[in-house]
Amino acid sequence: MDDSTSGSGPFDIIGDVHGCADELEELLDDLGYRVEWNGKTVTVTPPTGRRAVFLGDLVDRGPRSPDTLRIARHMVENDHALAVVGNHDDKLMRHLAGRNVTISHGLAETIEQLREEPPEFLAGMQAWLGTLPSHHVLDHGKLIVAHAGFKESLLGRTGKSVRAFCMYGETTGKIDEFGLPVRGDWAAGYAGKAMVVYGHTPVREAEWVGRTVCIDTGCVFGGKLTALRYPELELVSVPARRIHCPPPRPLKAPSGRSSPAPLAFPPNSH
């Protein structure tokens, strides 16, 4: 599923939150959004004309996954944000649906936090997570957002293989010294005209490779939570309050640029 009818922005694209709702609230405040709580009900008021975009992995590992879900769902349902599905979101959705999933990589902490929530909250979140698309095509085809990345050959396609790539990227079949899959470098070979903004692979600093940028800066691992303002291409970050979860491997050092390459066309041109 993709969405090419969501306007030209401007957007505030937010990297992997992983239950770090304190940092998310601070980042939204820095971006001009007002977040107000009344008990467990949240209201988010965006700055005039802007919408947030969540890159997935809203949950797991961090201390406030239910509140992160509340913020994102409220914003999406009130047309203040868009969101794509991350692999952690998909796994939680399958768990809530009663599917047999491995309880690992922070899911146990999310399940424990959800024990305090009523059944209707769980059912509502399961249904909402099931509506999240694999990617969005925005700004008249000039911008693509997906959790783990996007290849030009996927444009205009749907189905399980597209959804899987958008959630997981590609792997080489090899295992690194930390026992984790070695991921393929799809960004190095990306030659599409659309800018691709993604997360999934935590890096110390937002990393530009060609017309792609990874903005998962490992907040839950003690890094920071980063947003990319589009079309300004300005990065806005807030530091993690603490190391919420030890990283399974050291955060990747940047191998690309810390700023974008010259654009082939102005982002807001039609």
PDB file of C-alpha atoms in Angstrom, residues 2-266:
ATOM      1  CA  ASP A   2       1.214   3.498  -0.726  1.00  0.00           C
ATOM      2  CA  ASP A   3      -0.249   6.959  -0.612  1.00  0.00           C
ATOM      3  CA  SER A   4       0.535   9.485  -3.331  1.00  0.00           C
ATOM      4  CA  THR A   5      -2.344  11.841  -2.532  1.00  0.00           C
ATOM      5  CA  SER A   6      -1.124  13.288   0.757  1.00  0.00           C
ATOM      6  CA  GLY A   7       0.013  16.642  -0.542  1.00  0.00           C
ATOM      7  CA  SER A   8       3.352  18.324  -0.855  1.00  0.00           C
ATOM      8  CA  GLY A   9       3.971  19.114   2.793  1.00  0.00           C
ATOM      9  CA  PRO A  10       5.628  20.718   4.524  1.00  0.00           C
ATOM     10  CA  PHE A  11       6.393  17.659   6.656  1.00  0.00           C
ATOM     11  CA  ASP A  12       8.292  16.886   9.852  1.00  0.00           C
ATOM     12  CA  ILE A  13       9.573  13.332   9.371  1.00  0.00           C
ATOM     13  CA  ILE A  14      10.381  11.605  12.670  1.00  0.00           C
ATOM     14  CA  GLY A  15      12.734   8.650  13.083  1.00  0.00           C
ATOM     15  CA  ASP A  16      12.276   5.487  15.174  1.00  0.00           C
ATOM     16  CA  VAL A  17      10.718   6.412  18.550  1.00  0.00           C
ATOM     17  CA  HIS A  18      10.778   2.941  20.190  1.00  0.00           C
ATOM     18  CA  GLY A  19       8.635   3.974  23.131  1.00  0.00           C
ATOM     19  CA  CYS A  20      10.693   7.063  24.013  1.00  0.00           C
ATOM     20  CA  ALA A  21       7.637   9.277  24.510  1.00  0.00           C
ATOM     21  CA  ASP A  22       9.462  11.821  26.696  1.00  0.00           C
ATOM     22  CA  GLU A  23      11.890  12.552  23.886  1.00  0.00           C
ATOM     23  CA  LEU A  24       9.066  12.501  21.324  1.00  0.00           C
ATOM     24  CA  GLU A  25       7.148  15.136  23.271  1.00  0.00           C
ATOM     25  CA  GLU A  26      10.279  17.290  23.511  1.00  0.00           C
ATOM     26  CA  LEU A  27      10.992  16.921  19.791  1.00  0.00           C
ATOM     27  CA  LEU A  28       7.413  17.752  18.848  1.00  0.00           C
ATOM     28  CA  ASP A  29       7.614  20.838  21.056  1.00  0.00           C
ATOM     29  CA  ASP A  30      10.834  21.920  19.335  1.00  0.00           C
ATOM     30  CA  LEU A  31       9.086  21.460  15.981  1.00  0.00           C
ATOM     31  CA  GLY A  32       6.198  23.676  17.056  1.00  0.00           C
ATOM     32  CA  TYR A  33       3.575  21.050  18.004  1.00  0.00           C
ATOM     33  CA  ARG A  34       1.696  21.468  21.296  1.00  0.00           C
ATOM     34  CA  VAL A  35       1.174  18.216  23.242  1.00  0.00           C
ATOM     35  CA  GLU A  36      -1.404  18.219  26.053  1.00  0.00           C
ATOM     36  CA  TRP A  37      -2.519  15.318  28.260  1.00  0.00           C
ATOM     37  CA  ASN A  38      -5.789  14.866  30.129  1.00  0.00           C
ATOM     38  CA  GLY A  39      -5.242  11.625  31.998  1.00  0.00           C
ATOM     39  CA  LYS A  40      -4.474   9.105  29.265  1.00  0.00           C
ATOM     40  CA  THR A  41      -6.053  11.211  26.522  1.00  0.00           C
ATOM     41  CA  VAL A  42      -3.640  13.230  24.429  1.00  0.00           C
ATOM     42  CA  THR A  43      -4.269  16.208  22.173  1.00  0.00           C
ATOM     43  CA  VAL A  44      -1.593  17.399  19.757  1.00  0.00           C
ATOM     44  CA  THR A  45      -1.953  20.738  17.988  1.00  0.00           C
ATOM     45  CA  PRO A  46       0.366  21.120  14.977  1.00  0.00           C
ATOM     46  CA  PRO A  47       1.909  24.331  13.697  1.00  0.00           C
ATOM     47  CA  THR A  48      -0.183  25.806  10.908  1.00  0.00           C
ATOM     48  CA  GLY A  49       0.212  23.955   7.635  1.00  0.00           C
ATOM     49  CA  ARG A  50       2.642  21.254   8.804  1.00  0.00           C
ATOM     50  CA  ARG A  51       2.201  17.508   9.284  1.00  0.00           C
ATOM     51  CA  ALA A  52       4.404  14.977  11.015  1.00  0.00           C
ATOM     52  CA  VAL A  53       5.410  11.672   9.417  1.00  0.00           C
ATOM     53  CA  PHE A  54       6.326   8.724  11.641  1.00  0.00           C
ATOM     54  CA  LEU A  55       8.824   6.296  10.120  1.00  0.00           C
ATOM     55  CA  GLY A  56       7.666   3.294  12.148  1.00  0.00           C
ATOM     56  CA  ASP A  57       9.000   1.332  15.118  1.00  0.00           C
ATOM     57  CA  LEU A  58       6.880   3.334  17.508  1.00  0.00           C
ATOM     58  CA  VAL A  59       7.191   0.633  20.170  1.00  0.00           C
ATOM     59  CA  ASP A  60       9.550  -1.699  22.065  1.00  0.00           C
ATOM     60  CA  ARG A  61      12.621  -1.193  24.248  1.00  0.00           C
ATOM     61  CA  GLY A  62      11.597   2.252  25.540  1.00  0.00           C
ATOM     62  CA  PRO A  63       9.641   3.080  28.715  1.00  0.00           C
ATOM     63  CA  ARG A  64       6.416   4.558  27.260  1.00  0.00           C
ATOM     64  CA  SER A  65       5.285   2.529  24.253  1.00  0.00           C
ATOM     65  CA  PRO A  66       1.530   2.890  25.010  1.00  0.00           C
ATOM     66  CA  ASP A  67       1.828   6.694  25.174  1.00  0.00           C
ATOM     67  CA  THR A  68       3.860   6.763  21.964  1.00  0.00           C
ATOM     68  CA  LEU A  69       1.054   4.820  20.287  1.00  0.00           C
ATOM     69  CA  ARG A  70      -1.515   7.246  21.712  1.00  0.00           C
ATOM     70  CA  ILE A  71       0.342  10.268  20.325  1.00  0.00           C
ATOM     71  CA  ALA A  72       0.907   8.790  16.870  1.00  0.00           C
ATOM     72  CA  ARG A  73      -2.611   7.400  16.492  1.00  0.00           C
ATOM     73  CA  HIS A  74      -4.221  10.654  17.629  1.00  0.00           C
ATOM     74  CA  MET A  75      -2.120  12.654  15.178  1.00  0.00           C
ATOM     75  CA  VAL A  76      -2.805  10.323  12.241  1.00  0.00           C
ATOM     76  CA  GLU A  77      -6.536  10.094  12.897  1.00  0.00           C
ATOM     77  CA  ASN A  78      -6.790  13.886  13.131  1.00  0.00           C
ATOM     78  CA  ASP A  79      -4.805  14.376   9.902  1.00  0.00           C
ATOM     79  CA  HIS A  80      -1.897  15.936  11.794  1.00  0.00           C
ATOM     80  CA  ALA A  81       0.457  13.112  10.787  1.00  0.00           C
ATOM     81  CA  LEU A  82       1.105  10.177   8.510  1.00  0.00           C
ATOM     82  CA  ALA A  83       2.768   6.948   9.601  1.00  0.00           C
ATOM     83  CA  VAL A  84       4.278   3.847   8.028  1.00  0.00           C
ATOM     84  CA  VAL A  85       4.601   0.444   9.644  1.00  0.00           C
ATOM     85  CA  GLY A  86       7.877  -0.683  11.192  1.00  0.00           C
ATOM     86  CA  ASN A  87       8.847  -4.279  11.869  1.00  0.00           C
ATOM     87  CA  HIS A  88       8.327  -3.786  15.629  1.00  0.00           C
ATOM     88  CA  ASP A  89       4.859  -2.317  15.056  1.00  0.00           C
ATOM     89  CA  ASP A  90       3.933  -5.221  12.798  1.00  0.00           C
ATOM     90  CA  LYS A  91       5.138  -7.758  15.360  1.00  0.00           C
ATOM     91  CA  LEU A  92       3.128  -6.114  18.149  1.00  0.00           C
ATOM     92  CA  MET A  93       0.060  -6.066  15.920  1.00  0.00           C
ATOM     93  CA  ARG A  94       0.440  -9.787  15.262  1.00  0.00           C
ATOM     94  CA  HIS A  95       0.908 -10.470  18.992  1.00  0.00           C
ATOM     95  CA  LEU A  96      -2.235  -8.495  19.850  1.00  0.00           C
ATOM     96  CA  ALA A  97      -4.091 -10.506  17.212  1.00  0.00           C
ATOM     97  CA  GLY A  98      -3.142 -13.721  19.030  1.00  0.00           C
ATOM     98  CA  ARG A  99      -0.537 -14.816  16.519  1.00  0.00           C
ATOM     99  CA  ASN A 100       2.479 -16.813  17.685  1.00  0.00           C
ATOM    100  CA  VAL A 101       5.466 -14.439  17.664  1.00  0.00           C
ATOM    101  CA  THR A 102       8.840 -14.596  19.370  1.00  0.00           C
ATOM    102  CA  ILE A 103       8.890 -12.335  22.426  1.00  0.00           C
ATOM    103  CA  SER A 104      12.234 -10.632  21.863  1.00  0.00           C
ATOM    104  CA  HIS A 105      13.920  -7.339  20.944  1.00  0.00           C
ATOM    105  CA  GLY A 106      11.937  -5.305  23.468  1.00  0.00           C
ATOM    106  CA  LEU A 107       8.482  -6.764  22.854  1.00  0.00           C
ATOM    107  CA  ALA A 108       8.391  -8.200  26.391  1.00  0.00           C
ATOM    108  CA  GLU A 109       8.698  -4.691  27.840  1.00  0.00           C
ATOM    109  CA  THR A 110       5.894  -3.420  25.612  1.00  0.00           C
ATOM    110  CA  ILE A 111       3.644  -6.314  26.604  1.00  0.00           C
ATOM    111  CA  GLU A 112       4.318  -5.563  30.275  1.00  0.00           C
ATOM    112  CA  GLN A 113       3.455  -1.878  29.780  1.00  0.00           C
ATOM    113  CA  LEU A 114       0.242  -2.863  27.973  1.00  0.00           C
ATOM    114  CA  ARG A 115      -0.936  -4.960  30.938  1.00  0.00           C
ATOM    115  CA  GLU A 116      -2.163  -1.717  32.518  1.00  0.00           C
ATOM    116  CA  GLU A 117      -4.325  -0.872  29.512  1.00  0.00           C
ATOM    117  CA  PRO A 118      -7.993  -1.880  29.071  1.00  0.00           C
ATOM    118  CA  PRO A 119      -9.021  -4.457  26.438  1.00  0.00           C
ATOM    119  CA  GLU A 120     -10.581  -1.795  24.220  1.00  0.00           C
ATOM    120  CA  PHE A 121      -7.257   0.054  24.040  1.00  0.00           C
ATOM    121  CA  LEU A 122      -5.474  -3.119  22.938  1.00  0.00           C
ATOM    122  CA  ALA A 123      -8.146  -3.955  20.356  1.00  0.00           C
ATOM    123  CA  GLY A 124      -8.109  -0.422  19.020  1.00  0.00           C
ATOM    124  CA  MET A 125      -4.337  -0.352  18.691  1.00  0.00           C
ATOM    125  CA  GLN A 126      -4.276  -3.748  16.993  1.00  0.00           C
ATOM    126  CA  ALA A 127      -6.774  -2.480  14.423  1.00  0.00           C
ATOM    127  CA  TRP A 128      -4.964   0.828  13.934  1.00  0.00           C
ATOM    128  CA  LEU A 129      -1.527  -0.760  13.507  1.00  0.00           C
ATOM    129  CA  GLY A 130      -3.078  -3.006  10.872  1.00  0.00           C
ATOM    130  CA  THR A 131      -3.999   0.045   8.791  1.00  0.00           C
ATOM    131  CA  LEU A 132      -0.463   1.429   8.536  1.00  0.00           C
ATOM    132  CA  PRO A 133       0.940   1.259   4.988  1.00  0.00           C
ATOM    133  CA  SER A 134       4.384   0.022   3.994  1.00  0.00           C
ATOM    134  CA  HIS A 135       5.361   3.422   2.598  1.00  0.00           C
ATOM    135  CA  HIS A 136       4.055   6.776   1.473  1.00  0.00           C
ATOM    136  CA  VAL A 137       4.818   8.504  -1.830  1.00  0.00           C
ATOM    137  CA  LEU A 138       4.511  12.231  -1.217  1.00  0.00           C
ATOM    138  CA  ASP A 139       5.033  15.634  -2.834  1.00  0.00           C
ATOM    139  CA  HIS A 140       3.932  14.518  -6.302  1.00  0.00           C
ATOM    140  CA  GLY A 141       6.382  11.606  -6.301  1.00  0.00           C
ATOM    141  CA  LYS A 142       9.386  13.604  -5.103  1.00  0.00           C
ATOM    142  CA  LEU A 143       9.487  12.095  -1.583  1.00  0.00           C
ATOM    143  CA  ILE A 144       9.177   8.504  -0.377  1.00  0.00           C
ATOM    144  CA  VAL A 145       9.071   7.537   3.297  1.00  0.00           C
ATOM    145  CA  ALA A 146       9.469   3.941   4.466  1.00  0.00           C
ATOM    146  CA  HIS A 147      10.700   2.347   7.657  1.00  0.00           C
ATOM    147  CA  ALA A 148      13.752   0.453   6.380  1.00  0.00           C
ATOM    148  CA  GLY A 149      14.194   1.818   2.878  1.00  0.00           C
ATOM    149  CA  PHE A 150      12.847   1.678  -0.646  1.00  0.00           C
ATOM    150  CA  LYS A 151      14.182   0.588  -4.029  1.00  0.00           C
ATOM    151  CA  GLU A 152      13.212   2.272  -7.273  1.00  0.00           C
ATOM    152  CA  SER A 153      11.984  -1.072  -8.632  1.00  0.00           C
ATOM    153  CA  LEU A 154       9.269  -1.163  -5.934  1.00  0.00           C
ATOM    154  CA  LEU A 155       7.576   2.038  -7.089  1.00  0.00           C
ATOM    155  CA  GLY A 156       3.960   1.440  -8.029  1.00  0.00           C
ATOM    156  CA  ARG A 157       3.999  -2.112  -6.681  1.00  0.00           C
ATOM    157  CA  THR A 158       2.175  -3.632  -3.725  1.00  0.00           C
ATOM    158  CA  GLY A 159       2.213  -6.991  -2.007  1.00  0.00           C
ATOM    159  CA  LYS A 160       4.099  -8.953   0.606  1.00  0.00           C
ATOM    160  CA  SER A 161       7.544  -8.525  -0.947  1.00  0.00           C
ATOM    161  CA  VAL A 162       7.184  -4.728  -1.071  1.00  0.00           C
ATOM    162  CA  ARG A 163       5.918  -4.608   2.503  1.00  0.00           C
ATOM    163  CA  ALA A 164       8.737  -6.878   3.683  1.00  0.00           C
ATOM    164  CA  PHE A 165      11.427  -4.731   2.057  1.00  0.00           C
ATOM    165  CA  CYS A 166       9.946  -1.544   3.494  1.00  0.00           C
ATOM    166  CA  MET A 167       9.906  -3.060   6.994  1.00  0.00           C
ATOM    167  CA  TYR A 168      13.210  -4.956   6.986  1.00  0.00           C
ATOM    168  CA  GLY A 169      15.329  -3.718   4.091  1.00  0.00           C
ATOM    169  CA  GLU A 170      17.523  -6.416   2.607  1.00  0.00           C
ATOM    170  CA  THR A 171      19.981  -8.757   4.234  1.00  0.00           C
ATOM    171  CA  THR A 172      23.011 -10.512   2.818  1.00  0.00           C
ATOM    172  CA  GLY A 173      22.348 -13.828   4.539  1.00  0.00           C
ATOM    173  CA  LYS A 174      25.473 -13.350   6.665  1.00  0.00           C
ATOM    174  CA  ILE A 175      25.681 -12.907  10.434  1.00  0.00           C
ATOM    175  CA  ASP A 176      27.985 -10.352  12.053  1.00  0.00           C
ATOM    176  CA  GLU A 177      30.132 -10.732  15.171  1.00  0.00           C
ATOM    177  CA  PHE A 178      27.180  -9.679  17.335  1.00  0.00           C
ATOM    178  CA  GLY A 179      25.008 -12.487  15.978  1.00  0.00           C
ATOM    179  CA  LEU A 180      22.839 -10.098  13.975  1.00  0.00           C
ATOM    180  CA  PRO A 181      22.011 -10.194  10.242  1.00  0.00           C
ATOM    181  CA  VAL A 182      24.307  -8.209   7.959  1.00  0.00           C
ATOM    182  CA  ARG A 183      22.133  -5.783   6.042  1.00  0.00           C
ATOM    183  CA  GLY A 184      22.546  -5.037   2.362  1.00  0.00           C
ATOM    184  CA  ASP A 185      23.418  -1.481   1.362  1.00  0.00           C
ATOM    185  CA  TRP A 186      20.429  -0.753  -0.868  1.00  0.00           C
ATOM    186  CA  ALA A 187      20.987   3.022  -0.494  1.00  0.00           C
ATOM    187  CA  ALA A 188      24.377   2.864  -2.233  1.00  0.00           C
ATOM    188  CA  GLY A 189      22.683   1.579  -5.374  1.00  0.00           C
ATOM    189  CA  TYR A 190      19.608   3.766  -5.254  1.00  0.00           C
ATOM    190  CA  ALA A 191      19.255   5.789  -8.442  1.00  0.00           C
ATOM    191  CA  GLY A 192      15.660   7.018  -8.209  1.00  0.00           C
ATOM    192  CA  LYS A 193      14.721  10.679  -8.529  1.00  0.00           C
ATOM    193  CA  ALA A 194      12.570  10.670  -5.388  1.00  0.00           C
ATOM    194  CA  MET A 195      14.222  11.389  -2.074  1.00  0.00           C
ATOM    195  CA  VAL A 196      13.911   8.407   0.305  1.00  0.00           C
ATOM    196  CA  VAL A 197      13.755   9.052   4.054  1.00  0.00           C
ATOM    197  CA  TYR A 198      13.968   5.995   6.291  1.00  0.00           C
ATOM    198  CA  GLY A 199      15.105   4.619   9.653  1.00  0.00           C
ATOM    199  CA  HIS A 200      15.485   1.051  11.004  1.00  0.00           C
ATOM    200  CA  THR A 201      19.302   0.969  11.050  1.00  0.00           C
ATOM    201  CA  PRO A 202      20.504   3.192  13.913  1.00  0.00           C
ATOM    202  CA  VAL A 203      23.372   5.538  13.119  1.00  0.00           C
ATOM    203  CA  ARG A 204      25.188   8.068  15.288  1.00  0.00           C
ATOM    204  CA  GLU A 205      24.243  10.925  12.988  1.00  0.00           C
ATOM    205  CA  ALA A 206      21.650  11.221  10.230  1.00  0.00           C
ATOM    206  CA  GLU A 207      23.326   9.826   7.135  1.00  0.00           C
ATOM    207  CA  TRP A 208      22.859  10.985   3.542  1.00  0.00           C
ATOM    208  CA  VAL A 209      23.756   8.558   0.754  1.00  0.00           C
ATOM    209  CA  GLY A 210      22.823   9.951  -2.643  1.00  0.00           C
ATOM    210  CA  ARG A 211      19.153  10.927  -2.490  1.00  0.00           C
ATOM    211  CA  THR A 212      18.498   8.850   0.635  1.00  0.00           C
ATOM    212  CA  VAL A 213      18.786   9.723   4.304  1.00  0.00           C
ATOM    213  CA  CYS A 214      18.585   7.525   7.414  1.00  0.00           C
ATOM    214  CA  ILE A 215      17.286   9.449  10.433  1.00  0.00           C
ATOM    215  CA  ASP A 216      17.196   6.663  13.038  1.00  0.00           C
ATOM    216  CA  THR A 217      19.784   8.086  15.422  1.00  0.00           C
ATOM    217  CA  GLY A 218      19.276   5.484  18.143  1.00  0.00           C
ATOM    218  CA  CYS A 219      17.322   7.402  20.773  1.00  0.00           C
ATOM    219  CA  VAL A 220      16.376   4.259  22.691  1.00  0.00           C
ATOM    220  CA  PHE A 221      20.059   3.260  22.766  1.00  0.00           C
ATOM    221  CA  GLY A 222      21.144   6.567  24.304  1.00  0.00           C
ATOM    222  CA  GLY A 223      21.580   8.481  21.030  1.00  0.00           C
ATOM    223  CA  LYS A 224      19.010  11.070  19.986  1.00  0.00           C
ATOM    224  CA  LEU A 225      15.613  11.355  18.360  1.00  0.00           C
ATOM    225  CA  THR A 226      15.821  13.092  14.995  1.00  0.00           C
ATOM    226  CA  ALA A 227      13.348  14.709  12.625  1.00  0.00           C
ATOM    227  CA  LEU A 228      13.896  15.936   9.079  1.00  0.00           C
ATOM    228  CA  ARG A 229      11.943  19.042   8.136  1.00  0.00           C
ATOM    229  CA  TYR A 230      10.840  18.828   4.493  1.00  0.00           C
ATOM    230  CA  PRO A 231      11.207  20.606   2.116  1.00  0.00           C
ATOM    231  CA  GLU A 232      13.693  22.626   4.176  1.00  0.00           C
ATOM    232  CA  LEU A 233      15.915  19.519   4.648  1.00  0.00           C
ATOM    233  CA  GLU A 234      16.735  20.754   8.131  1.00  0.00           C
ATOM    234  CA  LEU A 235      17.569  18.204  10.844  1.00  0.00           C
ATOM    235  CA  VAL A 236      16.166  18.733  14.341  1.00  0.00           C
ATOM    236  CA  SER A 237      17.238  16.415  17.187  1.00  0.00           C
ATOM    237  CA  VAL A 238      16.798  16.008  20.931  1.00  0.00           C
ATOM    238  CA  PRO A 239      19.191  13.890  23.040  1.00  0.00           C
ATOM    239  CA  ALA A 240      18.020  10.708  24.733  1.00  0.00           C
ATOM    240  CA  ARG A 241      17.186  11.176  28.413  1.00  0.00           C
ATOM    241  CA  ARG A 242      19.218   8.062  29.144  1.00  0.00           C
ATOM    242  CA  ILE A 243      20.217   4.714  27.663  1.00  0.00           C
ATOM    243  CA  HIS A 244      16.848   3.002  27.746  1.00  0.00           C
ATOM    244  CA  CYS A 245      18.221  -0.215  26.278  1.00  0.00           C
ATOM    245  CA  PRO A 246      21.819  -1.306  25.653  1.00  0.00           C
ATOM    246  CA  PRO A 247      22.413  -1.410  21.878  1.00  0.00           C
ATOM    247  CA  PRO A 248      22.800  -4.926  20.459  1.00  0.00           C
ATOM    248  CA  ARG A 249      25.791  -3.578  18.515  1.00  0.00           C
ATOM    249  CA  PRO A 250      27.532  -0.193  18.498  1.00  0.00           C
ATOM    250  CA  LEU A 251      25.702   2.525  16.586  1.00  0.00           C
ATOM    251  CA  LYS A 252      26.948   2.708  13.031  1.00  0.00           C
ATOM    252  CA  ALA A 253      29.412   5.506  12.354  1.00  0.00           C
ATOM    253  CA  PRO A 254      28.398   7.680   9.405  1.00  0.00           C
ATOM    254  CA  SER A 255      29.823   6.511   6.092  1.00  0.00           C
ATOM    255  CA  GLY A 256      27.917   9.028   3.980  1.00  0.00           C
ATOM    256  CA  ARG A 257      27.418  12.791   4.293  1.00  0.00           C
ATOM    257  CA  SER A 258      25.888  14.763   7.128  1.00  0.00           C
ATOM    258  CA  SER A 259      24.132  17.089   4.664  1.00  0.00           C
ATOM    259  CA  PRO A 260      22.148  16.439   1.473  1.00  0.00           C
ATOM    260  CA  ALA A 261      23.552  16.412  -2.028  1.00  0.00           C
ATOM    261  CA  PRO A 262      22.355  19.179  -4.365  1.00  0.00           C
ATOM    262  CA  LEU A 263      18.777  18.469  -5.375  1.00  0.00           C
ATOM    263  CA  ALA A 264      17.952  17.414  -8.899  1.00  0.00           C
ATOM    264  CA  PHE A 265      14.851  19.606  -8.592  1.00  0.00           C
ATOM    265  CA  PRO A 266      13.354  21.837  -5.894  1.00  0.00           C
TER     266      PRO A 266
END
